[in-house]
């Protein structure tokens, strides 16, 4: 079972949670893209859903499949969000944002009665932080914000490099919301709750990629099949 097949298997399992008439949040990333495609096939067979995408690229993909779309403004209460993750720990705390969409993903996830994560099993970790933690930051005062993030990381028992995310052509990556993203290469985050609390206190931080107490379940597919953590 290669990682892409595992992602598709997890996505297919999440589709079992979808019932007619549901208001869905659609995640971003390669795993979520499998879910959107499989959902599109069910919509083509008559499944009735209304969906809010978590990024422009998910919106574009959903439109390709003629999935009925709404906006978070028109549909501020959702039943279920299905999204990927870059890491998850035993308490179902996540690192997200690898795809640069974690601000809208977190808003949509928290507007949902339930958020279910779909992953391949390689995302399972005991301690978060091997994956660099994305933080969406305001473009004003970037260097001040970068230093404050580093101080917050150190105060939380982490250390490492804070790097501005660039596009392949070397320009600063700009999110769907017009902000920059810095990636925090911390290696290990011993106290994610404390780090999250310190990050939200920084004025230039728009949103960080730690999802704590948000995911109700993680559907993880790997060589030994599908495992479901949480409920
Ligand atoms: O950017 C994101 O938060 C994505 O959901 C990411 O965390 C997972 O992306 P993947 O499914 O391509 O691994």
mmCIF file of N, CA, C and O in Angstrom, residues 43-133:
data_model
loop_
_atom_site.group_PDB
_atom_site.id
_atom_site.type_symbol
_atom_site.label_atom_id
_atom_site.label_comp_id
_atom_site.label_asym_id
_atom_site.label_seq_id
_atom_site.Cartn_x
_atom_site.Cartn_y
_atom_site.Cartn_z
ATOM 1 N N UNK A 43 -21.692 12.728 -5.699
ATOM 2 C CA UNK A 43 -22.600 13.820 -6.080
ATOM 3 C C UNK A 43 -23.147 13.565 -7.489
ATOM 4 O O UNK A 43 -24.336 13.748 -7.757
ATOM 5 N N UNK A 44 -22.276 13.062 -8.351
ATOM 6 C CA UNK A 44 -22.710 12.758 -9.731
ATOM 7 C C UNK A 44 -23.787 11.669 -9.728
ATOM 8 O O UNK A 44 -24.627 11.604 -10.633
ATOM 9 N N UNK A 45 -23.779 10.842 -8.681
ATOM 10 C CA UNK A 45 -24.799 9.784 -8.570
ATOM 11 C C UNK A 45 -26.025 10.266 -7.791
ATOM 12 O O UNK A 45 -26.914 9.479 -7.484
ATOM 13 N N UNK A 46 -26.021 11.580 -7.429
ATOM 14 C CA UNK A 46 -27.232 12.106 -6.805
ATOM 15 C C UNK A 46 -27.139 12.472 -5.341
ATOM 16 O O UNK A 46 -28.111 12.931 -4.743
ATOM 17 N N UNK A 47 -25.961 12.293 -4.712
ATOM 18 C CA UNK A 47 -25.832 12.660 -3.283
ATOM 19 C C UNK A 47 -26.026 14.164 -3.125
ATOM 20 O O UNK A 47 -25.393 14.952 -3.830
ATOM 21 N N UNK A 48 -26.880 14.558 -2.202
ATOM 22 C CA UNK A 48 -27.138 15.977 -1.943
ATOM 23 C C UNK A 48 -26.264 16.452 -0.786
ATOM 24 O O UNK A 48 -26.411 15.956 0.337
ATOM 25 N N UNK A 49 -25.344 17.382 -1.066
ATOM 26 C CA UNK A 49 -24.539 18.006 0.002
ATOM 27 C C UNK A 49 -24.319 19.467 -0.371
ATOM 28 O O UNK A 49 -24.496 19.856 -1.537
ATOM 29 N N UNK A 50 -23.932 20.271 0.612
ATOM 30 C CA UNK A 50 -23.522 21.648 0.339
ATOM 31 C C UNK A 50 -22.166 21.830 1.013
ATOM 32 O O UNK A 50 -21.991 21.436 2.166
ATOM 33 N N UNK A 51 -21.200 22.352 0.282
ATOM 34 C CA UNK A 51 -19.810 22.301 0.761
ATOM 35 C C UNK A 51 -19.144 23.667 0.795
ATOM 36 O O UNK A 51 -19.350 24.506 -0.085
ATOM 37 N N UNK A 52 -18.298 23.834 1.819
ATOM 38 C CA UNK A 52 -17.474 25.050 1.948
ATOM 39 C C UNK A 52 -16.014 24.639 1.808
ATOM 40 O O UNK A 52 -15.516 23.849 2.614
ATOM 41 N N UNK A 53 -15.319 25.120 0.766
ATOM 42 C CA UNK A 53 -13.914 24.747 0.573
ATOM 43 C C UNK A 53 -12.993 25.529 1.520
ATOM 44 O O UNK A 53 -13.314 26.644 1.925
ATOM 45 N N UNK A 54 -11.834 24.953 1.853
ATOM 46 C CA UNK A 54 -10.892 25.617 2.766
ATOM 47 C C UNK A 54 -9.752 26.294 2.027
ATOM 48 O O UNK A 54 -8.794 26.768 2.639
ATOM 49 N N UNK A 55 -9.820 26.303 0.698
ATOM 50 C CA UNK A 55 -8.795 27.013 -0.085
ATOM 51 C C UNK A 55 -9.314 27.207 -1.500
ATOM 52 O O UNK A 55 -10.268 26.546 -1.930
ATOM 53 N N UNK A 56 -8.651 28.129 -2.213
ATOM 54 C CA UNK A 56 -9.056 28.379 -3.603
ATOM 55 C C UNK A 56 -8.806 27.138 -4.447
ATOM 56 O O UNK A 56 -9.574 26.828 -5.355
ATOM 57 N N UNK A 57 -7.723 26.401 -4.108
ATOM 58 C CA UNK A 57 -7.470 25.225 -4.965
ATOM 59 C C UNK A 57 -8.475 24.115 -4.684
ATOM 60 O O UNK A 57 -8.885 23.380 -5.592
ATOM 61 N N UNK A 58 -8.960 23.987 -3.453
ATOM 62 C CA UNK A 58 -10.019 23.008 -3.203
ATOM 63 C C UNK A 58 -11.312 23.458 -3.863
ATOM 64 O O UNK A 58 -12.058 22.654 -4.430
ATOM 65 N N UNK A 59 -11.569 24.779 -3.854
ATOM 66 C CA UNK A 59 -12.756 25.300 -4.536
ATOM 67 C C UNK A 59 -12.710 24.942 -6.022
ATOM 68 O O UNK A 59 -13.674 24.438 -6.585
ATOM 69 N N UNK A 60 -11.555 25.142 -6.639
ATOM 70 C CA UNK A 60 -11.403 24.841 -8.073
ATOM 71 C C UNK A 60 -11.648 23.361 -8.346
ATOM 72 O O UNK A 60 -12.377 22.998 -9.270
ATOM 73 N N UNK A 61 -11.072 22.503 -7.498
ATOM 74 C CA UNK A 61 -11.267 21.059 -7.693
ATOM 75 C C UNK A 61 -12.728 20.677 -7.518
ATOM 76 O O UNK A 61 -13.291 19.918 -8.312
ATOM 77 N N UNK A 62 -13.369 21.228 -6.489
ATOM 78 C CA UNK A 62 -14.785 20.905 -6.235
ATOM 79 C C UNK A 62 -15.657 21.353 -7.405
ATOM 80 O O UNK A 62 -16.596 20.649 -7.798
ATOM 81 N N UNK A 63 -15.326 22.515 -7.980
ATOM 82 C CA UNK A 63 -16.102 23.010 -9.124
ATOM 83 C C UNK A 63 -15.974 22.078 -10.316
ATOM 84 O O UNK A 63 -16.935 21.836 -11.041
ATOM 85 N N UNK A 64 -14.778 21.493 -10.481
ATOM 86 C CA UNK A 64 -14.563 20.534 -11.582
ATOM 87 C C UNK A 64 -15.528 19.358 -11.471
ATOM 88 O O UNK A 64 -15.965 18.795 -12.472
ATOM 89 N N UNK A 65 -15.854 19.005 -10.199
ATOM 90 C CA UNK A 65 -16.744 17.854 -9.973
ATOM 91 C C UNK A 65 -18.192 18.290 -9.780
ATOM 92 O O UNK A 65 -19.035 17.516 -9.345
ATOM 93 N N UNK A 66 -18.454 19.584 -10.069
ATOM 94 C CA UNK A 66 -19.831 20.121 -9.894
ATOM 95 C C UNK A 66 -20.392 19.842 -8.503
ATOM 96 O O UNK A 66 -21.579 19.560 -8.325
ATOM 97 N N UNK A 67 -19.516 19.886 -7.503
ATOM 98 C CA UNK A 67 -19.970 19.743 -6.103
ATOM 99 C C UNK A 67 -20.628 21.055 -5.702
ATOM 100 O O UNK A 67 -20.036 22.123 -5.875
ATOM 101 N N UNK A 68 -21.857 21.031 -5.169
ATOM 102 C CA UNK A 68 -22.531 22.281 -4.771
ATOM 103 C C UNK A 68 -21.728 23.002 -3.692
ATOM 104 O O UNK A 68 -21.392 22.425 -2.661
ATOM 105 N N UNK A 69 -21.397 24.268 -3.978
ATOM 106 C CA UNK A 69 -20.541 25.033 -3.069
ATOM 107 C C UNK A 69 -21.297 26.187 -2.426
ATOM 108 O O UNK A 69 -22.220 26.743 -3.026
ATOM 109 N N UNK A 70 -20.875 26.506 -1.204
ATOM 110 C CA UNK A 70 -21.364 27.688 -0.523
ATOM 111 C C UNK A 70 -20.141 28.402 0.043
ATOM 112 O O UNK A 70 -19.004 27.971 -0.159
ATOM 113 N N UNK A 71 -20.403 29.483 0.768
ATOM 114 C CA UNK A 71 -19.306 30.184 1.445
ATOM 115 C C UNK A 71 -19.483 30.037 2.953
ATOM 116 O O UNK A 71 -20.590 29.743 3.429
ATOM 117 N N UNK A 72 -18.415 30.277 3.696
ATOM 118 C CA UNK A 72 -18.513 30.198 5.163
ATOM 119 C C UNK A 72 -19.434 31.310 5.666
ATOM 120 O O UNK A 72 -20.093 31.134 6.698
ATOM 121 N N UNK A 73 -19.549 32.396 4.917
ATOM 122 C CA UNK A 73 -20.448 33.492 5.326
ATOM 123 C C UNK A 73 -21.916 33.051 5.177
ATOM 124 O O UNK A 73 -22.738 33.299 6.044
ATOM 125 N N UNK A 74 -22.197 32.342 4.084
ATOM 126 C CA UNK A 74 -23.593 31.925 3.851
ATOM 127 C C UNK A 74 -23.938 30.669 4.653
ATOM 128 O O UNK A 74 -25.106 30.410 4.941
ATOM 129 N N UNK A 75 -22.900 29.875 4.990
ATOM 130 C CA UNK A 75 -23.133 28.623 5.729
ATOM 131 C C UNK A 75 -22.194 28.556 6.926
ATOM 132 O O UNK A 75 -21.196 27.837 6.903
ATOM 133 N N UNK A 76 -22.462 29.357 7.961
ATOM 134 C CA UNK A 76 -21.537 29.432 9.099
ATOM 135 C C UNK A 76 -21.610 28.257 10.073
ATOM 136 O O UNK A 76 -20.831 28.180 11.006
ATOM 137 N N UNK A 77 -22.587 27.357 9.847
ATOM 138 C CA UNK A 77 -22.661 26.142 10.676
ATOM 139 C C UNK A 77 -22.560 24.932 9.757
ATOM 140 O O UNK A 77 -23.396 24.756 8.854
ATOM 141 N N UNK A 78 -21.516 24.114 10.008
ATOM 142 C CA UNK A 78 -21.299 22.928 9.168
ATOM 143 C C UNK A 78 -21.467 21.680 10.016
ATOM 144 O O UNK A 78 -21.297 21.722 11.234
ATOM 145 N N UNK A 79 -21.784 20.566 9.348
ATOM 146 C CA UNK A 79 -21.973 19.308 10.081
ATOM 147 C C UNK A 79 -20.659 18.552 10.240
ATOM 148 O O UNK A 79 -20.384 17.967 11.284
ATOM 149 N N UNK A 80 -19.849 18.569 9.187
ATOM 150 C CA UNK A 80 -18.632 17.738 9.191
ATOM 151 C C UNK A 80 -17.575 18.379 8.300
ATOM 152 O O UNK A 80 -17.885 18.796 7.184
ATOM 153 N N UNK A 81 -16.341 18.455 8.824
ATOM 154 C CA UNK A 81 -15.203 18.834 7.985
ATOM 155 C C UNK A 81 -14.259 17.648 7.891
ATOM 156 O O UNK A 81 -13.946 17.020 8.907
ATOM 157 N N UNK A 82 -13.845 17.335 6.675
ATOM 158 C CA UNK A 82 -12.864 16.268 6.437
ATOM 159 C C UNK A 82 -11.612 16.929 5.869
ATOM 160 O O UNK A 82 -11.696 17.644 4.861
ATOM 161 N N UNK A 83 -10.461 16.730 6.544
ATOM 162 C CA UNK A 83 -9.239 17.417 6.135
ATOM 163 C C UNK A 83 -8.025 16.567 6.479
ATOM 164 O O UNK A 83 -8.108 15.635 7.282
ATOM 165 N N UNK A 84 -6.924 16.897 5.857
ATOM 166 C CA UNK A 84 -5.686 16.156 6.121
ATOM 167 C C UNK A 84 -4.937 16.751 7.298
ATOM 168 O O UNK A 84 -5.438 17.623 8.004
ATOM 169 N N UNK A 85 -3.740 16.248 7.511
ATOM 170 C CA UNK A 85 -2.866 16.800 8.559
ATOM 171 C C UNK A 85 -1.429 16.451 8.205
ATOM 172 O O UNK A 85 -1.166 15.478 7.497
ATOM 173 N N UNK A 86 -0.507 17.253 8.726
ATOM 174 C CA UNK A 86 0.909 16.944 8.508
ATOM 175 C C UNK A 86 1.463 16.031 9.591
ATOM 176 O O UNK A 86 2.385 15.262 9.336
ATOM 177 N N UNK A 87 0.903 16.137 10.801
ATOM 178 C CA UNK A 87 1.248 15.246 11.914
ATOM 179 C C UNK A 87 0.040 15.128 12.833
ATOM 180 O O UNK A 87 -0.743 16.062 12.946
ATOM 181 N N UNK A 88 -0.124 13.983 13.516
ATOM 182 C CA UNK A 88 -1.080 13.892 14.619
ATOM 183 C C UNK A 88 -0.447 13.092 15.752
ATOM 184 O O UNK A 88 0.324 12.155 15.506
ATOM 185 N N UNK A 89 -0.784 13.506 16.993
ATOM 186 C CA UNK A 89 -0.192 12.811 18.150
ATOM 187 C C UNK A 89 -1.274 11.978 18.849
ATOM 188 O O UNK A 89 -2.443 11.986 18.457
ATOM 189 N N UNK A 90 -0.910 11.233 19.901
ATOM 190 C CA UNK A 90 -1.902 10.357 20.558
ATOM 191 C C UNK A 90 -3.124 11.095 21.120
ATOM 192 O O UNK A 90 -4.167 10.487 21.305
ATOM 193 N N UNK A 91 -2.986 12.398 21.383
ATOM 194 C CA UNK A 91 -4.146 13.158 21.880
ATOM 195 C C UNK A 91 -4.918 13.808 20.728
ATOM 196 O O UNK A 91 -5.733 14.702 20.933
ATOM 197 N N UNK A 92 -4.610 13.374 19.487
ATOM 198 C CA UNK A 92 -5.260 13.911 18.280
ATOM 199 C C UNK A 92 -4.992 15.405 18.101
ATOM 200 O O UNK A 92 -5.787 16.129 17.506
ATOM 201 N N UNK A 93 -3.884 15.874 18.654
ATOM 202 C CA UNK A 93 -3.436 17.244 18.356
ATOM 203 C C UNK A 93 -2.708 17.188 17.013
ATOM 204 O O UNK A 93 -2.054 16.186 16.693
ATOM 205 N N UNK A 94 -2.862 18.211 16.214
ATOM 206 C CA UNK A 94 -2.355 18.169 14.845
ATOM 207 C C UNK A 94 -1.355 19.282 14.577
ATOM 208 O O UNK A 94 -1.449 20.360 15.184
ATOM 209 N N UNK A 95 -0.475 19.029 13.620
ATOM 210 C CA UNK A 95 0.184 20.123 12.914
ATOM 211 C C UNK A 95 -0.422 20.130 11.520
ATOM 212 O O UNK A 95 -0.519 19.083 10.880
ATOM 213 N N UNK A 96 -0.924 21.324 11.133
ATOM 214 C CA UNK A 96 -1.462 21.498 9.787
ATOM 215 C C UNK A 96 -0.854 22.740 9.167
ATOM 216 O O UNK A 96 -0.199 23.528 9.863
ATOM 217 N N UNK A 97 -1.071 22.918 7.865
ATOM 218 C CA UNK A 97 -0.566 24.128 7.221
ATOM 219 C C UNK A 97 0.515 23.877 6.199
ATOM 220 O O UNK A 97 1.021 24.807 5.577
ATOM 221 N N UNK A 98 0.859 22.594 6.008
ATOM 222 C CA UNK A 98 1.866 22.280 4.994
ATOM 223 C C UNK A 98 1.486 22.862 3.631
ATOM 224 O O UNK A 98 2.349 23.302 2.870
ATOM 225 N N UNK A 99 0.169 22.903 3.397
ATOM 226 C CA UNK A 99 -0.313 23.421 2.119
ATOM 227 C C UNK A 99 -0.644 24.913 2.163
ATOM 228 O O UNK A 99 -1.173 25.474 1.206
ATOM 229 N N UNK A 100 -0.364 25.528 3.321
ATOM 230 C CA UNK A 100 -0.549 26.980 3.409
ATOM 231 C C UNK A 100 -1.991 27.428 3.574
ATOM 232 O O UNK A 100 -2.331 28.583 3.373
ATOM 233 N N UNK A 101 -2.855 26.480 4.035
ATOM 234 C CA UNK A 101 -4.291 26.792 4.104
ATOM 235 C C UNK A 101 -4.850 26.737 5.521
ATOM 236 O O UNK A 101 -6.064 26.773 5.709
ATOM 237 N N UNK A 102 -3.985 26.681 6.528
ATOM 238 C CA UNK A 102 -4.488 26.354 7.873
ATOM 239 C C UNK A 102 -5.385 27.411 8.484
ATOM 240 O O UNK A 102 -6.189 27.095 9.371
ATOM 241 N N UNK A 103 -5.341 28.685 8.018
ATOM 242 C CA UNK A 103 -6.249 29.688 8.606
ATOM 243 C C UNK A 103 -7.694 29.347 8.246
ATOM 244 O O UNK A 103 -8.548 29.188 9.125
ATOM 245 N N UNK A 104 -7.980 29.188 6.962
ATOM 246 C CA UNK A 104 -9.343 28.847 6.558
ATOM 247 C C UNK A 104 -9.705 27.437 7.051
ATOM 248 O O UNK A 104 -10.842 27.175 7.456
ATOM 249 N N UNK A 105 -8.734 26.528 7.052
ATOM 250 C CA UNK A 105 -9.010 25.168 7.537
ATOM 251 C C UNK A 105 -9.439 25.198 8.993
ATOM 252 O O UNK A 105 -10.378 24.501 9.400
ATOM 253 N N UNK A 106 -8.797 26.016 9.812
ATOM 254 C CA UNK A 106 -9.141 26.056 11.244
ATOM 255 C C UNK A 106 -10.500 26.735 11.440
ATOM 256 O O UNK A 106 -11.313 26.293 12.243
ATOM 257 N N UNK A 107 -10.777 27.779 10.682
ATOM 258 C CA UNK A 107 -12.081 28.460 10.791
ATOM 259 C C UNK A 107 -13.193 27.479 10.415
ATOM 260 O O UNK A 107 -14.171 27.300 11.149
ATOM 261 N N UNK A 108 -13.014 26.796 9.287
ATOM 262 C CA UNK A 108 -14.042 25.856 8.804
ATOM 263 C C UNK A 108 -14.171 24.676 9.768
ATOM 264 O O UNK A 108 -15.278 24.262 10.106
ATOM 265 N N UNK A 109 -13.042 24.187 10.258
ATOM 266 C CA UNK A 109 -13.090 23.046 11.197
ATOM 267 C C UNK A 109 -13.847 23.440 12.461
ATOM 268 O O UNK A 109 -14.682 22.688 12.964
ATOM 269 N N UNK A 110 -13.583 24.647 12.967
ATOM 270 C CA UNK A 110 -14.226 25.060 14.225
ATOM 271 C C UNK A 110 -15.673 25.494 14.008
ATOM 272 O O UNK A 110 -16.438 25.596 14.957
ATOM 273 N N UNK A 111 -16.060 25.708 12.755
ATOM 274 C CA UNK A 111 -17.472 26.010 12.450
ATOM 275 C C UNK A 111 -18.270 24.725 12.272
ATOM 276 O O UNK A 111 -19.484 24.772 12.034
ATOM 277 N N UNK A 112 -17.577 23.590 12.373
ATOM 278 C CA UNK A 112 -18.203 22.280 12.109
ATOM 279 C C UNK A 112 -18.511 21.562 13.408
ATOM 280 O O UNK A 112 -17.731 21.639 14.373
ATOM 281 N N UNK A 113 -19.609 20.806 13.426
ATOM 282 C CA UNK A 113 -19.926 20.011 14.618
ATOM 283 C C UNK A 113 -18.836 18.965 14.834
ATOM 284 O O UNK A 113 -18.523 18.572 15.959
ATOM 285 N N UNK A 114 -18.263 18.518 13.737
ATOM 286 C CA UNK A 114 -17.246 17.457 13.860
ATOM 287 C C UNK A 114 -16.155 17.649 12.815
ATOM 288 O O UNK A 114 -16.471 17.957 11.663
ATOM 289 N N UNK A 115 -14.888 17.506 13.217
ATOM 290 C CA UNK A 115 -13.783 17.526 12.250
ATOM 291 C C UNK A 115 -13.107 16.165 12.285
ATOM 292 O O UNK A 115 -12.728 15.677 13.355
ATOM 293 N N UNK A 116 -13.017 15.535 11.135
ATOM 294 C CA UNK A 116 -12.369 14.222 11.018
ATOM 295 C C UNK A 116 -11.162 14.373 10.102
ATOM 296 O O UNK A 116 -11.259 14.963 9.019
ATOM 297 N N UNK A 117 -10.022 13.859 10.572
ATOM 298 C CA UNK A 117 -8.774 13.956 9.804
ATOM 299 C C UNK A 117 -8.567 12.665 9.027
ATOM 300 O O UNK A 117 -8.830 11.565 9.542
ATOM 301 N N UNK A 118 -8.112 12.793 7.816
ATOM 302 C CA UNK A 118 -7.750 11.623 6.994
ATOM 303 C C UNK A 118 -6.255 11.716 6.669
ATOM 304 O O UNK A 118 -5.764 12.768 6.263
ATOM 305 N N UNK A 119 -5.551 10.629 6.934
ATOM 306 C CA UNK A 119 -4.094 10.643 6.721
ATOM 307 C C UNK A 119 -3.594 9.269 6.291
ATOM 308 O O UNK A 119 -4.256 8.256 6.489
ATOM 309 N N UNK A 120 -2.345 9.258 5.791
ATOM 310 C CA UNK A 120 -1.617 8.001 5.722
ATOM 311 C C UNK A 120 -0.879 7.882 7.054
ATOM 312 O O UNK A 120 -0.615 8.883 7.736
ATOM 313 N N UNK A 121 -0.559 6.635 7.411
ATOM 314 C CA UNK A 121 -0.079 6.376 8.782
ATOM 315 C C UNK A 121 1.267 7.028 9.091
ATOM 316 O O UNK A 121 1.677 7.110 10.253
ATOM 317 N N UNK A 122 1.944 7.530 8.059
ATOM 318 C CA UNK A 122 3.267 8.149 8.319
ATOM 319 C C UNK A 122 3.125 9.452 9.109
ATOM 320 O O UNK A 122 4.107 9.975 9.638
ATOM 321 N N UNK A 123 1.888 9.970 9.230
ATOM 322 C CA UNK A 123 1.696 11.248 9.935
ATOM 323 C C UNK A 123 1.612 11.057 11.449
ATOM 324 O O UNK A 123 1.559 12.037 12.194
ATOM 325 N N UNK A 124 1.527 9.797 11.895
ATOM 326 C CA UNK A 124 1.397 9.525 13.336
ATOM 327 C C UNK A 124 2.731 9.763 14.031
ATOM 328 O O UNK A 124 3.762 9.227 13.609
ATOM 329 N N UNK A 125 2.720 10.594 15.073
ATOM 330 C CA UNK A 125 3.938 10.846 15.860
ATOM 331 C C UNK A 125 3.587 10.769 17.345
ATOM 332 O O UNK A 125 2.440 10.925 17.735
ATOM 333 N N UNK A 126 4.619 10.561 18.165
ATOM 334 C CA UNK A 126 4.392 10.603 19.616
ATOM 335 C C UNK A 126 4.449 12.060 20.074
ATOM 336 O O UNK A 126 3.639 12.512 20.881
ATOM 337 N N UNK A 127 5.446 12.792 19.527
ATOM 338 C CA UNK A 127 5.610 14.203 19.881
ATOM 339 C C UNK A 127 5.578 15.036 18.609
ATOM 340 O O UNK A 127 6.325 14.758 17.668
ATOM 341 N N UNK A 128 4.742 16.053 18.582
ATOM 342 C CA UNK A 128 4.636 16.922 17.411
ATOM 343 C C UNK A 128 5.936 17.706 17.206
ATOM 344 O O UNK A 128 6.655 18.004 18.163
ATOM 345 N N UNK A 129 6.199 18.060 15.968
ATOM 346 C CA UNK A 129 7.286 19.008 15.731
ATOM 347 C C UNK A 129 8.365 18.585 14.764
ATOM 348 O O UNK A 129 9.179 19.422 14.371
ATOM 349 N N UNK A 130 8.372 17.329 14.374
ATOM 350 C CA UNK A 130 9.340 16.927 13.344
ATOM 351 C C UNK A 130 8.998 17.697 12.047
ATOM 352 O O UNK A 130 9.859 18.213 11.360
ATOM 353 N N UNK A 131 7.699 17.834 11.806
ATOM 354 C CA UNK A 131 7.245 18.632 10.656
ATOM 355 C C UNK A 131 7.316 20.103 11.065
ATOM 356 O O UNK A 131 6.869 20.469 12.151
ATOM 357 N N UNK A 132 7.877 20.975 10.229
ATOM 358 C CA UNK A 132 7.974 22.385 10.630
ATOM 359 C C UNK A 132 6.596 23.020 10.817
ATOM 360 O O UNK A 132 5.727 22.878 9.970
ATOM 361 N N UNK A 133 6.423 23.707 11.949
ATOM 362 C CA UNK A 133 5.122 24.296 12.305
ATOM 363 C C UNK A 133 4.860 25.566 11.484
ATOM 364 O O UNK A 133 5.564 26.563 11.629
#
